[in-house]
PDB file of C-alpha atoms and ligand atoms in Angstrom:
ATOM      1  CA  MET H   1     142.099 105.810  85.065  1.00 40.00           C
ATOM      2  CA  ASN H   2     139.594 103.140  84.245  1.00 44.00           C
ATOM      3  CA  GLN H   3     139.566 101.321  80.992  1.00 45.00           C
ATOM      4  CA  GLN H   4     136.640 102.431  78.856  1.00 49.00           C
ATOM      5  CA  ARG H   5     134.423  99.461  77.997  1.00 51.00           C
ATOM      6  CA  GLU H   6     132.988  99.409  74.513  1.00 51.00           C
ATOM      7  CA  ASP H   7     129.442  99.043  75.767  1.00 50.00           C
ATOM      8  CA  ASP H   8     129.693 102.050  78.129  1.00 46.00           C
ATOM      9  CA  VAL H   9     127.241 104.100  76.125  1.00 45.00           C
ATOM     10  CA  SER H  10     124.204 102.349  77.486  1.00 72.00           C
ATOM     11  CA  LEU H  11     125.194 102.473  81.169  1.00 91.00           C
ATOM     12  CA  ARG H  12     122.508 104.417  83.054  1.00 95.00           C
ATOM     13  CA  LEU H  13     122.514 104.830  86.810  1.00 97.00           C
ATOM     14  CA  THR H  14     119.709 106.407  88.801  1.00 98.00           C
ATOM     15  CA  GLU H  15     120.520 107.896  92.172  1.00 98.00           C
ATOM     16  CA  VAL H  16     117.478 107.221  94.383  1.00 97.00           C
ATOM     17  CA  GLY H  17     118.871 108.431  97.728  1.00 96.00           C
ATOM     18  CA  PRO H  18     116.789 111.626  97.927  1.00 96.00           C
ATOM     19  CA  ARG H  19     113.632 109.479  97.587  1.00 95.00           C
ATOM     20  CA  ASP H  20     114.097 105.807  98.508  1.00 93.00           C
ATOM     21  CA  GLY H  21     116.911 106.679 100.907  1.00 93.00           C
ATOM     22  CA  LEU H  22     115.429 109.592 102.789  1.00 93.00           C
ATOM     23  CA  GLN H  23     111.885 108.217 102.996  1.00 89.00           C
ATOM     24  CA  ASN H  24     113.037 105.763 105.607  1.00 83.00           C
ATOM     25  CA  GLU H  25     115.161 108.131 107.682  1.00 81.00           C
ATOM     26  CA  ARG H  26     114.080 109.367 111.101  1.00 78.00           C
ATOM     27  CA  HIS H  27     115.141 112.906 110.345  1.00 78.00           C
ATOM     28  CA  LEU H  28     113.114 115.160 108.124  1.00 84.00           C
ATOM     29  CA  LEU H  29     115.440 117.064 105.839  1.00 92.00           C
ATOM     30  CA  GLY H  30     114.414 120.594 105.017  1.00 95.00           C
ATOM     31  CA  VAL H  31     113.969 121.843 101.468  1.00 96.00           C
ATOM     32  CA  GLY H  32     117.350 123.597 101.410  1.00 97.00           C
ATOM     33  CA  ASP H  33     119.207 120.486 102.581  1.00 97.00           C
ATOM     34  CA  LYS H  34     117.481 118.264 100.028  1.00 97.00           C
ATOM     35  CA  VAL H  35     118.257 120.717  97.240  1.00 98.00           C
ATOM     36  CA  ASP H  36     121.850 120.789  98.472  1.00 97.00           C
ATOM     37  CA  LEU H  37     121.977 116.962  98.443  1.00 98.00           C
ATOM     38  CA  ILE H  38     120.634 116.753  94.894  1.00 98.00           C
ATOM     39  CA  ASP H  39     123.035 119.446  93.650  1.00 97.00           C
ATOM     40  CA  ARG H  40     125.974 117.656  95.289  1.00 98.00           C
ATOM     41  CA  LEU H  41     124.973 114.352  93.668  1.00 98.00           C
ATOM     42  CA  VAL H  42     124.779 115.970  90.252  1.00 98.00           C
ATOM     43  CA  ALA H  43     128.163 117.632  90.825  1.00 97.00           C
ATOM     44  CA  ALA H  44     129.559 114.164  91.669  1.00 97.00           C
ATOM     45  CA  GLY H  45     128.384 112.860  88.311  1.00 97.00           C
ATOM     46  CA  ALA H  46     124.768 111.725  88.770  1.00 98.00           C
ATOM     47  CA  ARG H  47     122.894 112.037  85.482  1.00 97.00           C
ATOM     48  CA  GLU H  48     119.583 110.681  86.761  1.00 98.00           C
ATOM     49  CA  VAL H  49     118.301 111.539  90.225  1.00 98.00           C
ATOM     50  CA  GLU H  50     115.006 110.585  91.828  1.00 98.00           C
ATOM     51  CA  ILE H  51     114.444 113.744  93.815  1.00 98.00           C
ATOM     52  CA  GLY H  52     111.473 112.670  95.934  1.00 97.00           C
ATOM     53  CA  SER H  53     107.938 111.362  95.815  1.00 96.00           C
ATOM     54  CA  PHE H  54     104.562 113.023  95.584  1.00 96.00           C
ATOM     55  CA  VAL H  55     102.786 110.811  98.087  1.00 92.00           C
ATOM     56  CA  HIS H  56     100.390 112.032 100.743  1.00 88.00           C
ATOM     57  CA  PRO H  57     102.372 113.469 103.705  1.00 85.00           C
ATOM     58  CA  ARG H  58     100.414 111.206 106.061  1.00 85.00           C
ATOM     59  CA  TRP H  59     101.959 108.141 104.390  1.00 83.00           C
ATOM     60  CA  VAL H  60     105.549 109.318 104.162  1.00 87.00           C
ATOM     61  CA  PRO H  61     106.137 112.556 106.102  1.00 87.00           C
ATOM     62  CA  GLN H  62     109.776 112.653 104.915  1.00 89.00           C
ATOM     63  CA  MET H  63     108.489 113.459 101.433  1.00 91.00           C
ATOM     64  CA  THR H  64     106.210 116.349 102.453  1.00 90.00           C
ATOM     65  CA  ASN H  65     108.301 118.995 100.732  1.00 94.00           C
ATOM     66  CA  THR H  66     108.972 117.369  97.349  1.00 96.00           C
ATOM     67  CA  ASP H  67     106.975 120.040  95.476  1.00 96.00           C
ATOM     68  CA  GLU H  68     109.185 122.776  96.865  1.00 96.00           C
ATOM     69  CA  VAL H  69     112.363 120.760  96.317  1.00 97.00           C
ATOM     70  CA  ALA H  70     111.429 120.225  92.655  1.00 96.00           C
ATOM     71  CA  ALA H  71     110.783 123.919  92.243  1.00 94.00           C
ATOM     72  CA  ARG H  72     114.100 124.931  93.801  1.00 95.00           C
ATOM     73  CA  ILE H  73     116.683 122.554  92.335  1.00 94.00           C
ATOM     74  CA  ARG H  74     118.969 124.182  89.829  1.00 91.00           C
ATOM     75  CA  ARG H  75     118.323 122.087  86.724  1.00 94.00           C
ATOM     76  CA  LYS H  76     121.480 121.100  84.973  1.00 96.00           C
ATOM     77  CA  GLU H  77     121.307 120.349  81.292  1.00 96.00           C
ATOM     78  CA  GLY H  78     121.560 116.666  80.470  1.00 95.00           C
ATOM     79  CA  VAL H  79     120.442 115.575  83.937  1.00 97.00           C
ATOM     80  CA  LEU H  80     117.122 113.755  84.363  1.00 98.00           C
ATOM     81  CA  TYR H  81     115.241 114.666  87.552  1.00 98.00           C
ATOM     82  CA  TRP H  82     112.691 111.970  88.376  1.00 98.00           C
ATOM     83  CA  GLY H  83     109.749 112.173  90.789  1.00 98.00           C
ATOM     84  CA  LEU H  84     107.858 109.167  92.127  1.00 97.00           C
ATOM     85  CA  ILE H  85     104.082 109.395  91.927  1.00 97.00           C
ATOM     86  CA  PRO H  86     101.623 106.989  93.596  1.00 94.00           C
ATOM     87  CA  ASN H  87      98.546 108.068  91.618  1.00 94.00           C
ATOM     88  CA  MET H  88      96.922 110.715  89.410  1.00 95.00           C
ATOM     89  CA  ARG H  89      97.039 113.310  92.180  1.00 95.00           C
ATOM     90  CA  GLY H  90     100.797 112.741  92.394  1.00 96.00           C
ATOM     91  CA  LEU H  91     101.083 113.301  88.653  1.00 97.00           C
ATOM     92  CA  GLU H  92      99.288 116.646  88.950  1.00 97.00           C
ATOM     93  CA  ARG H  93     101.704 117.698  91.679  1.00 97.00           C
ATOM     94  CA  ALA H  94     104.747 116.551  89.681  1.00 97.00           C
ATOM     95  CA  MET H  95     103.532 118.503  86.654  1.00 97.00           C
ATOM     96  CA  ASP H  96     102.841 121.600  88.761  1.00 96.00           C
ATOM     97  CA  ALA H  97     106.401 121.297  90.091  1.00 95.00           C
ATOM     98  CA  GLY H  98     107.744 121.256  86.532  1.00 95.00           C
ATOM     99  CA  LEU H  99     109.047 117.679  86.404  1.00 97.00           C
ATOM    100  CA  SER H 100     109.051 115.936  83.040  1.00 97.00           C
ATOM    101  CA  HIS H 101     110.235 112.510  84.250  1.00 98.00           C
ATOM    102  CA  VAL H 102     108.013 110.528  86.611  1.00 98.00           C
ATOM    103  CA  ALA H 103     108.048 107.017  88.005  1.00 98.00           C
ATOM    104  CA  VAL H 104     105.040 104.970  89.028  1.00 98.00           C
ATOM    105  CA  VAL H 105     105.174 101.993  91.307  1.00 97.00           C
ATOM    106  CA  MET H 106     103.348  98.722  91.616  1.00 98.00           C
ATOM    107  CA  SER H 107     104.221  95.365  93.118  1.00 98.00           C
ATOM    108  CA  ALA H 108     104.574  91.894  91.700  1.00 98.00           C
ATOM    109  CA  SER H 109     102.689  90.557  94.714  1.00 97.00           C
ATOM    110  CA  GLU H 110      99.062  91.432  95.296  1.00 97.00           C
ATOM    111  CA  SER H 111      99.529  91.670  99.083  1.00 96.00           C
ATOM    112  CA  HIS H 112     102.405  94.155  98.869  1.00 95.00           C
ATOM    113  CA  ASN H 113     100.530  96.210  96.277  1.00 96.00           C
ATOM    114  CA  LEU H 114      97.538  96.423  98.634  1.00 96.00           C
ATOM    115  CA  LYS H 115      99.731  97.388 101.613  1.00 93.00           C
ATOM    116  CA  ASN H 116     101.958  99.790  99.708  1.00 88.00           C
ATOM    117  CA  ILE H 117      99.489 101.649  97.518  1.00 87.00           C
ATOM    118  CA  ASN H 118      96.144 100.437  98.793  1.00 91.00           C
ATOM    119  CA  ARG H 119      94.800  98.896  95.605  1.00 95.00           C
ATOM    120  CA  THR H 120      94.909  95.713  93.601  1.00 97.00           C
ATOM    121  CA  ARG H 121      97.419  95.206  90.812  1.00 98.00           C
ATOM    122  CA  GLU H 122      94.645  95.462  88.207  1.00 98.00           C
ATOM    123  CA  GLN H 123      93.538  98.771  89.726  1.00 97.00           C
ATOM    124  CA  SER H 124      97.163  99.956  89.578  1.00 97.00           C
ATOM    125  CA  LEU H 125      97.485  99.020  85.910  1.00 98.00           C
ATOM    126  CA  LYS H 126      94.231 100.801  85.137  1.00 98.00           C
ATOM    127  CA  GLU H 127      95.444 104.003  86.755  1.00 97.00           C
ATOM    128  CA  ILE H 128      98.888 103.726  85.143  1.00 98.00           C
ATOM    129  CA  ARG H 129      97.113 103.483  81.770  1.00 98.00           C
ATOM    130  CA  GLU H 130      95.399 106.833  82.465  1.00 98.00           C
ATOM    131  CA  ILE H 131      98.603 108.381  83.793  1.00 98.00           C
ATOM    132  CA  SER H 132     100.534 107.192  80.741  1.00 98.00           C
ATOM    133  CA  LYS H 133      98.000 108.786  78.370  1.00 98.00           C
ATOM    134  CA  ILE H 134      98.537 112.171  80.008  1.00 98.00           C
ATOM    135  CA  ILE H 135     102.302 111.716  80.156  1.00 97.00           C
ATOM    136  CA  ARG H 136     102.499 110.986  76.444  1.00 96.00           C
ATOM    137  CA  SER H 137     100.206 113.853  75.498  1.00 97.00           C
ATOM    138  CA  LYS H 138     102.479 116.237  77.417  1.00 97.00           C
ATOM    139  CA  GLY H 139     105.714 114.841  75.964  1.00 97.00           C
ATOM    140  CA  MET H 140     106.805 113.640  79.402  1.00 98.00           C
ATOM    141  CA  VAL H 141     108.567 110.360  80.279  1.00 98.00           C
ATOM    142  CA  LEU H 142     107.266 107.567  82.517  1.00 98.00           C
ATOM    143  CA  ARG H 143     109.023 104.640  84.086  1.00 98.00           C
ATOM    144  CA  SER H 144     107.686 102.022  86.456  1.00 98.00           C
ATOM    145  CA  TYR H 145     108.948 100.095  89.414  1.00 98.00           C
ATOM    146  CA  ILE H 146     107.859  96.516  89.897  1.00 98.00           C
ATOM    147  CA  SER H 147     108.420  96.045  93.630  1.00 97.00           C
ATOM    148  CA  THR H 148     108.901  92.658  95.307  1.00 97.00           C
ATOM    149  CA  ALA H 149     110.054  91.219  91.960  1.00 98.00           C
ATOM    150  CA  PHE H 150     112.351  88.718  93.701  1.00 98.00           C
ATOM    151  CA  GLY H 151     110.408  88.065  96.901  1.00 96.00           C
ATOM    152  CA  CYS H 152     107.639  89.514  99.049  1.00 95.00           C
ATOM    153  CA  PRO H 153     107.430  89.972 102.825  1.00 91.00           C
ATOM    154  CA  TYR H 154     103.838  88.702 102.805  1.00 94.00           C
ATOM    155  CA  GLU H 155     103.795  86.096 100.046  1.00 95.00           C
ATOM    156  CA  GLY H 156     107.377  84.854 100.052  1.00 94.00           C
ATOM    157  CA  GLU H 157     108.694  83.606  96.720  1.00 95.00           C
ATOM    158  CA  ILE H 158     107.472  85.322  93.594  1.00 96.00           C
ATOM    159  CA  ASP H 159     106.919  83.467  90.354  1.00 97.00           C
ATOM    160  CA  PHE H 160     109.057  85.486  87.933  1.00 98.00           C
ATOM    161  CA  SER H 161     106.524  84.810  85.167  1.00 98.00           C
ATOM    162  CA  VAL H 162     104.225  87.210  87.027  1.00 98.00           C
ATOM    163  CA  VAL H 163     106.953  89.884  86.893  1.00 98.00           C
ATOM    164  CA  MET H 164     107.461  89.268  83.175  1.00 98.00           C
ATOM    165  CA  GLU H 165     103.752  89.591  82.497  1.00 98.00           C
ATOM    166  CA  LEU H 166     103.467  92.832  84.472  1.00 98.00           C
ATOM    167  CA  ALA H 167     106.563  94.250  82.761  1.00 98.00           C
ATOM    168  CA  GLU H 168     105.095  93.412  79.379  1.00 98.00           C
ATOM    169  CA  ARG H 169     101.818  95.112  80.230  1.00 98.00           C
ATOM    170  CA  LEU H 170     103.561  98.184  81.651  1.00 98.00           C
ATOM    171  CA  LEU H 171     105.777  98.545  78.576  1.00 98.00           C
ATOM    172  CA  ASP H 172     102.684  98.181  76.386  1.00 98.00           C
ATOM    173  CA  LEU H 173     101.162 101.054  78.348  1.00 98.00           C
ATOM    174  CA  GLY H 174     104.095 103.228  77.326  1.00 97.00           C
ATOM    175  CA  VAL H 175     106.557 103.186  80.228  1.00 98.00           C
ATOM    176  CA  GLU H 176     110.120 103.679  78.976  1.00 98.00           C
ATOM    177  CA  GLY H 177     111.603 101.145  81.382  1.00 98.00           C
ATOM    178  CA  VAL H 178     110.739  98.801  84.221  1.00 98.00           C
ATOM    179  CA  SER H 179     112.767  98.815  87.405  1.00 98.00           C
ATOM    180  CA  LEU H 180     112.757  95.326  88.896  1.00 98.00           C
ATOM    181  CA  GLY H 181     112.833  95.913  92.623  1.00 97.00           C
ATOM    182  CA  ASP H 182     114.393  93.539  95.117  1.00 96.00           C
ATOM    183  CA  THR H 183     112.436  95.596  97.623  1.00 92.00           C
ATOM    184  CA  ILE H 184     113.296  93.554 100.702  1.00 90.00           C
ATOM    185  CA  GLY H 185     116.684  92.309  99.555  1.00 92.00           C
ATOM    186  CA  VAL H 186     115.879  88.604  99.379  1.00 94.00           C
ATOM    187  CA  GLY H 187     117.245  88.145  95.885  1.00 96.00           C
ATOM    188  CA  ASN H 188     120.363  86.017  95.505  1.00 97.00           C
ATOM    189  CA  PRO H 189     122.757  85.783  92.571  1.00 98.00           C
ATOM    190  CA  LEU H 190     120.984  82.757  91.075  1.00 98.00           C
ATOM    191  CA  LEU H 191     117.540  84.391  91.235  1.00 97.00           C
ATOM    192  CA  ILE H 192     118.893  87.683  89.919  1.00 98.00           C
ATOM    193  CA  ARG H 193     120.762  86.031  87.074  1.00 98.00           C
ATOM    194  CA  GLU H 194     117.725  84.028  85.994  1.00 98.00           C
ATOM    195  CA  GLY H 195     115.385  87.026  86.228  1.00 98.00           C
ATOM    196  CA  CYS H 196     117.726  89.462  84.490  1.00 98.00           C
ATOM    197  CA  LEU H 197     118.490  87.080  81.637  1.00 98.00           C
ATOM    198  CA  ARG H 198     114.791  86.474  81.035  1.00 98.00           C
ATOM    199  CA  ALA H 199     113.953  90.174  81.165  1.00 98.00           C
ATOM    200  CA  LEU H 200     116.897  91.272  79.014  1.00 98.00           C
ATOM    201  CA  ASP H 201     116.189  88.574  76.456  1.00 98.00           C
ATOM    202  CA  HIS H 202     112.547  89.540  76.184  1.00 98.00           C
ATOM    203  CA  PHE H 203     112.566  93.328  76.608  1.00 98.00           C
ATOM    204  CA  GLY H 204     116.080  94.407  75.636  1.00 96.00           C
ATOM    205  CA  VAL H 205     118.837  96.150  77.577  1.00 96.00           C
ATOM    206  CA  GLU H 206     117.351  99.647  77.437  1.00 96.00           C
ATOM    207  CA  LYS H 207     114.070  98.677  79.085  1.00 97.00           C
ATOM    208  CA  VAL H 208     115.316  96.783  82.126  1.00 98.00           C
ATOM    209  CA  ILE H 209     116.459  98.465  85.331  1.00 98.00           C
ATOM    210  CA  LEU H 210     117.567  96.688  88.494  1.00 98.00           C
ATOM    211  CA  HIS H 211     116.797  98.068  91.955  1.00 98.00           C
ATOM    212  CA  LEU H 212     118.627  96.293  94.777  1.00 97.00           C
ATOM    213  CA  HIS H 213     118.457  96.370  98.561  1.00 95.00           C
ATOM    214  CA  ASP H 214     121.183  94.986 100.795  1.00 94.00           C
ATOM    215  CA  THR H 215     119.169  93.302 103.557  1.00 90.00           C
ATOM    216  CA  GLN H 216     121.213  90.089 103.467  1.00 90.00           C
ATOM    217  CA  GLY H 217     124.467  91.618 102.285  1.00 92.00           C
ATOM    218  CA  LEU H 218     124.019  90.224  98.777  1.00 96.00           C
ATOM    219  CA  ALA H 219     123.288  93.429  96.890  1.00 97.00           C
ATOM    220  CA  LEU H 220     126.780  93.826  95.428  1.00 97.00           C
ATOM    221  CA  ALA H 221     126.992  90.166  94.480  1.00 98.00           C
ATOM    222  CA  ASN H 222     123.614  90.611  92.804  1.00 98.00           C
ATOM    223  CA  ALA H 223     124.794  93.771  91.042  1.00 98.00           C
ATOM    224  CA  LEU H 224     127.852  91.912  89.780  1.00 98.00           C
ATOM    225  CA  VAL H 225     125.941  89.016  88.243  1.00 98.00           C
ATOM    226  CA  ALA H 226     123.400  91.446  86.796  1.00 98.00           C
ATOM    227  CA  VAL H 227     126.075  93.531  85.080  1.00 97.00           C
ATOM    228  CA  GLU H 228     127.780  90.405  83.812  1.00 97.00           C
ATOM    229  CA  CYS H 229     124.402  89.256  82.431  1.00 96.00           C
ATOM    230  CA  GLY H 230     124.157  92.516  80.517  1.00 96.00           C
ATOM    231  CA  ILE H 231     122.161  94.807  82.824  1.00 97.00           C
ATOM    232  CA  ARG H 232     123.174  98.419  82.110  1.00 97.00           C
ATOM    233  CA  ARG H 233     120.626 100.325  84.184  1.00 98.00           C
ATOM    234  CA  LEU H 234     120.858 100.272  87.976  1.00 98.00           C
ATOM    235  CA  ASP H 235     119.306 102.208  90.844  1.00 98.00           C
ATOM    236  CA  SER H 236     121.424 102.967  93.912  1.00 97.00           C
ATOM    237  CA  SER H 237     121.306 105.205  96.944  1.00 97.00           C
ATOM    238  CA  ILE H 238     124.078 107.416  98.271  1.00 97.00           C
ATOM    239  CA  GLY H 239     125.545 105.908 101.430  1.00 95.00           C
ATOM    240  CA  GLY H 240     123.290 102.855 101.126  1.00 94.00           C
ATOM    241  CA  MET H 241     120.411 104.747 102.739  1.00 90.00           C
ATOM    242  CA  GLY H 242     116.876 103.539 102.417  1.00 77.00           C
ATOM    243  CA  GLY H 243     114.310 100.887 102.995  1.00 56.00           C
ATOM    244  CA  CYS H 244     110.589 100.539 102.616  1.00 53.00           C
ATOM    245  CA  PRO H 245     108.194 101.470 105.432  1.00 54.00           C
ATOM    246  CA  TYR H 246     105.747  98.827 104.128  1.00 57.00           C
ATOM    247  CA  ALA H 247     108.281  96.024 103.782  1.00 55.00           C
ATOM    248  CA  PRO H 248     109.223  94.686 107.232  1.00 59.00           C
ATOM    249  CA  GLY H 249     112.918  93.988 107.593  1.00 58.00           C
ATOM    250  CA  ALA H 250     113.910  95.861 104.453  1.00 58.00           C
ATOM    251  CA  SER H 251     117.231  97.612 104.834  1.00 75.00           C
ATOM    252  CA  GLY H 252     119.022 100.124 102.693  1.00 89.00           C
ATOM    253  CA  ASN H 253     119.473 100.293  98.973  1.00 93.00           C
ATOM    254  CA  VAL H 254     122.719  99.152  97.469  1.00 96.00           C
ATOM    255  CA  GLY H 255     125.130 102.040  98.103  1.00 97.00           C
ATOM    256  CA  SER H 256     126.043 104.287  95.182  1.00 98.00           C
ATOM    257  CA  GLU H 257     129.711 104.346  96.195  1.00 97.00           C
ATOM    258  CA  ASP H 258     129.768 100.531  96.213  1.00 97.00           C
ATOM    259  CA  VAL H 259     128.110 100.252  92.808  1.00 98.00           C
ATOM    260  CA  ILE H 260     130.441 102.831  91.252  1.00 97.00           C
ATOM    261  CA  ASN H 261     133.458 101.144  92.819  1.00 97.00           C
ATOM    262  CA  LEU H 262     132.287  97.790  91.443  1.00 97.00           C
ATOM    263  CA  LEU H 263     131.733  99.257  87.982  1.00 97.00           C
ATOM    264  CA  HIS H 264     135.189 100.818  88.036  1.00 95.00           C
ATOM    265  CA  ALA H 265     136.666  97.456  89.004  1.00 96.00           C
ATOM    266  CA  LEU H 266     134.855  95.869  86.052  1.00 95.00           C
ATOM    267  CA  GLY H 267     136.324  98.450  83.691  1.00 94.00           C
ATOM    268  CA  PHE H 268     133.374 100.805  83.295  1.00 94.00           C
ATOM    269  CA  ASP H 269     133.707 104.528  83.474  1.00 91.00           C
ATOM    270  CA  ALA H 270     130.413 105.324  85.154  1.00 90.00           C
ATOM    271  CA  GLY H 271     130.984 109.064  84.877  1.00 93.00           C
ATOM    272  CA  TYR H 272     131.065 109.554  88.643  1.00 96.00           C
ATOM    273  CA  ASP H 273     133.692 111.036  90.905  1.00 96.00           C
ATOM    274  CA  LEU H 274     133.896 108.430  93.675  1.00 95.00           C
ATOM    275  CA  ASP H 275     135.718 110.760  96.064  1.00 93.00           C
ATOM    276  CA  ARG H 276     132.920 113.273  95.819  1.00 96.00           C
ATOM    277  CA  LEU H 277     130.337 110.586  96.557  1.00 96.00           C
ATOM    278  CA  VAL H 278     132.265 109.649  99.693  1.00 95.00           C
ATOM    279  CA  GLN H 279     132.296 113.293 100.725  1.00 95.00           C
ATOM    280  CA  ILE H 280     128.506 113.466 100.311  1.00 97.00           C
ATOM    281  CA  SER H 281     128.040 110.424 102.552  1.00 96.00           C
ATOM    282  CA  HIS H 282     130.331 112.020 105.109  1.00 94.00           C
ATOM    283  CA  TRP H 283     128.262 115.196 105.002  1.00 95.00           C
ATOM    284  CA  LEU H 284     125.028 113.189 105.478  1.00 94.00           C
ATOM    285  CA  GLU H 285     126.510 111.325 108.426  1.00 92.00           C
ATOM    286  CA  GLU H 286     127.972 114.395 110.116  1.00 92.00           C
ATOM    287  CA  SER H 287     125.178 116.864 109.472  1.00 94.00           C
ATOM    288  CA  PHE H 288     122.094 114.689 109.809  1.00 92.00           C
ATOM    289  CA  ASP H 289     123.225 111.671 111.819  1.00 88.00           C
ATOM    290  CA  ILE H 290     122.244 109.364 108.963  1.00 89.00           C
ATOM    291  CA  ALA H 291     123.690 105.851 109.181  1.00 87.00           C
ATOM    292  CA  ILE H 292     125.947 105.241 106.186  1.00 91.00           C
ATOM    293  CA  SER H 293     126.263 101.590 105.245  1.00 90.00           C
ATOM    294  CA  SER H 294     128.280 101.741 102.009  1.00 93.00           C
ATOM    295  CA  LYS H 295     131.325  99.527 102.347  1.00 93.00           C
ATOM    296  CA  TYR H 296     133.452 101.730 100.126  1.00 95.00           C
ATOM    297  CA  TYR H 297     132.690 104.712 102.351  1.00 94.00           C
ATOM    298  CA  ARG H 298     133.991 102.823 105.415  1.00 90.00           C
ATOM    299  CA  TYR H 299     137.038 101.753 103.462  1.00 92.00           C
ATOM    300  CA  ALA H 300     137.827 105.296 102.331  1.00 90.00           C
ATOM    301  CA  TYR H 301     137.437 106.509 105.883  1.00 80.00           C
ATOM    302  CA  ALA H 302     139.456 103.738 107.464  1.00 73.00           C
ATOM    303  CA  ASN H 303     142.260 104.776 105.172  1.00 76.00           C
ATOM    304  CA  ALA H 304     141.637 108.411 106.082  1.00 58.00           C
ATOM    305  CA  CYS H 305     142.003 109.157 102.459  1.00 53.00           C
ATOM    306  CA  PHE H 306     139.525 110.404  99.894  1.00 50.00           C
ATOM    307  CA  ASN H 307     141.721 109.703  96.937  1.00 55.00           C
ATOM    308  CA  ALA H 308     140.651 106.286  95.676  1.00 48.00           C
ATOM    309  CA  SER H 309     143.162 106.160  92.865  1.00 53.00           C
ATOM    310  CA  ALA H 310     146.020 106.851  95.267  1.00 50.00           C
ATOM    311  CA  ILE H 311     144.807 104.020  97.498  1.00 46.00           C
ATOM    312  CA  HIS H 312     144.563 101.622  94.564  1.00 49.00           C
ATOM    313  CA  SER H 313     148.018 102.441  93.263  1.00 45.00           C
ATOM    314  CA  LYS H 314     149.498 101.560  96.669  1.00 43.00           C
ATOM    315  CA  ALA H 315     147.689  98.232  96.868  1.00 42.00           C
ATOM    316  CA  PRO H 316     149.868  95.159  96.390  1.00 43.00           C
TER     317      PRO H 316
HETATM  318 ZN1   ZN W   1     113.809 100.511  97.062  1.00 80.20          ZN
END
């Protein structure tokens, strides 16, 4: 049993596997399988799940069936089901599908914004302003990603002052939180610490979310320094699935099992059943031939044991 930390209340984890994870997989999962995945994640303890995106099927064919997925998931009380929207058309689809929580995305770098969503950052902000007006009038909730916040495949290093300015403008437009995306996994603990401290100091713990990718194997180290800095909102993907089709070299998100295991080790009760997460990764690997990169998953399997607490109690 993990020690309950006093500041547990504000810990918020968003499972992004059904969106960020699956969008980069070769296999197209059917509606039933995606609904099954989302239900399993919620049963394992997920309280916030990004269920898919409402992008044009030509851009990301893996996300073609998000409307149907949203319509078919069995909503559980207390769980937030998020949908990613690229534009106003996406918002209409998300609303038609009955979602009340939507995420928009823009990039810290102009080049990545142009490649990813085909418009300038100023054009993105203008559209997000219009989207936010509708969201607020309908009593819905909006959050925003700021991609390439710690480095860009086209522009290299990113001046974090640019990220701070964008975050400020997005929060002024009414987004409830900004997810700082290490989209291509080039962040390192020093960069992450500096960025998180600046953002937390300026915007407060409830507004700042961290979104990590594990391209260089530093995602968990980055998660650790972030949590120690005071970050309490993290995105992760079951099994470490994911990447970005418009970010060359980007590999998977930080794995949910690894983040939960880390949080447990730090004394947080994240509200997840780690064994059940491992079972979901196993199901994804066996049923859909999806490569699972979470370290904790490999560990649990190498020990041929799903019971993490039993393993820990035997450790020297
Ligand atoms: Zn991502």
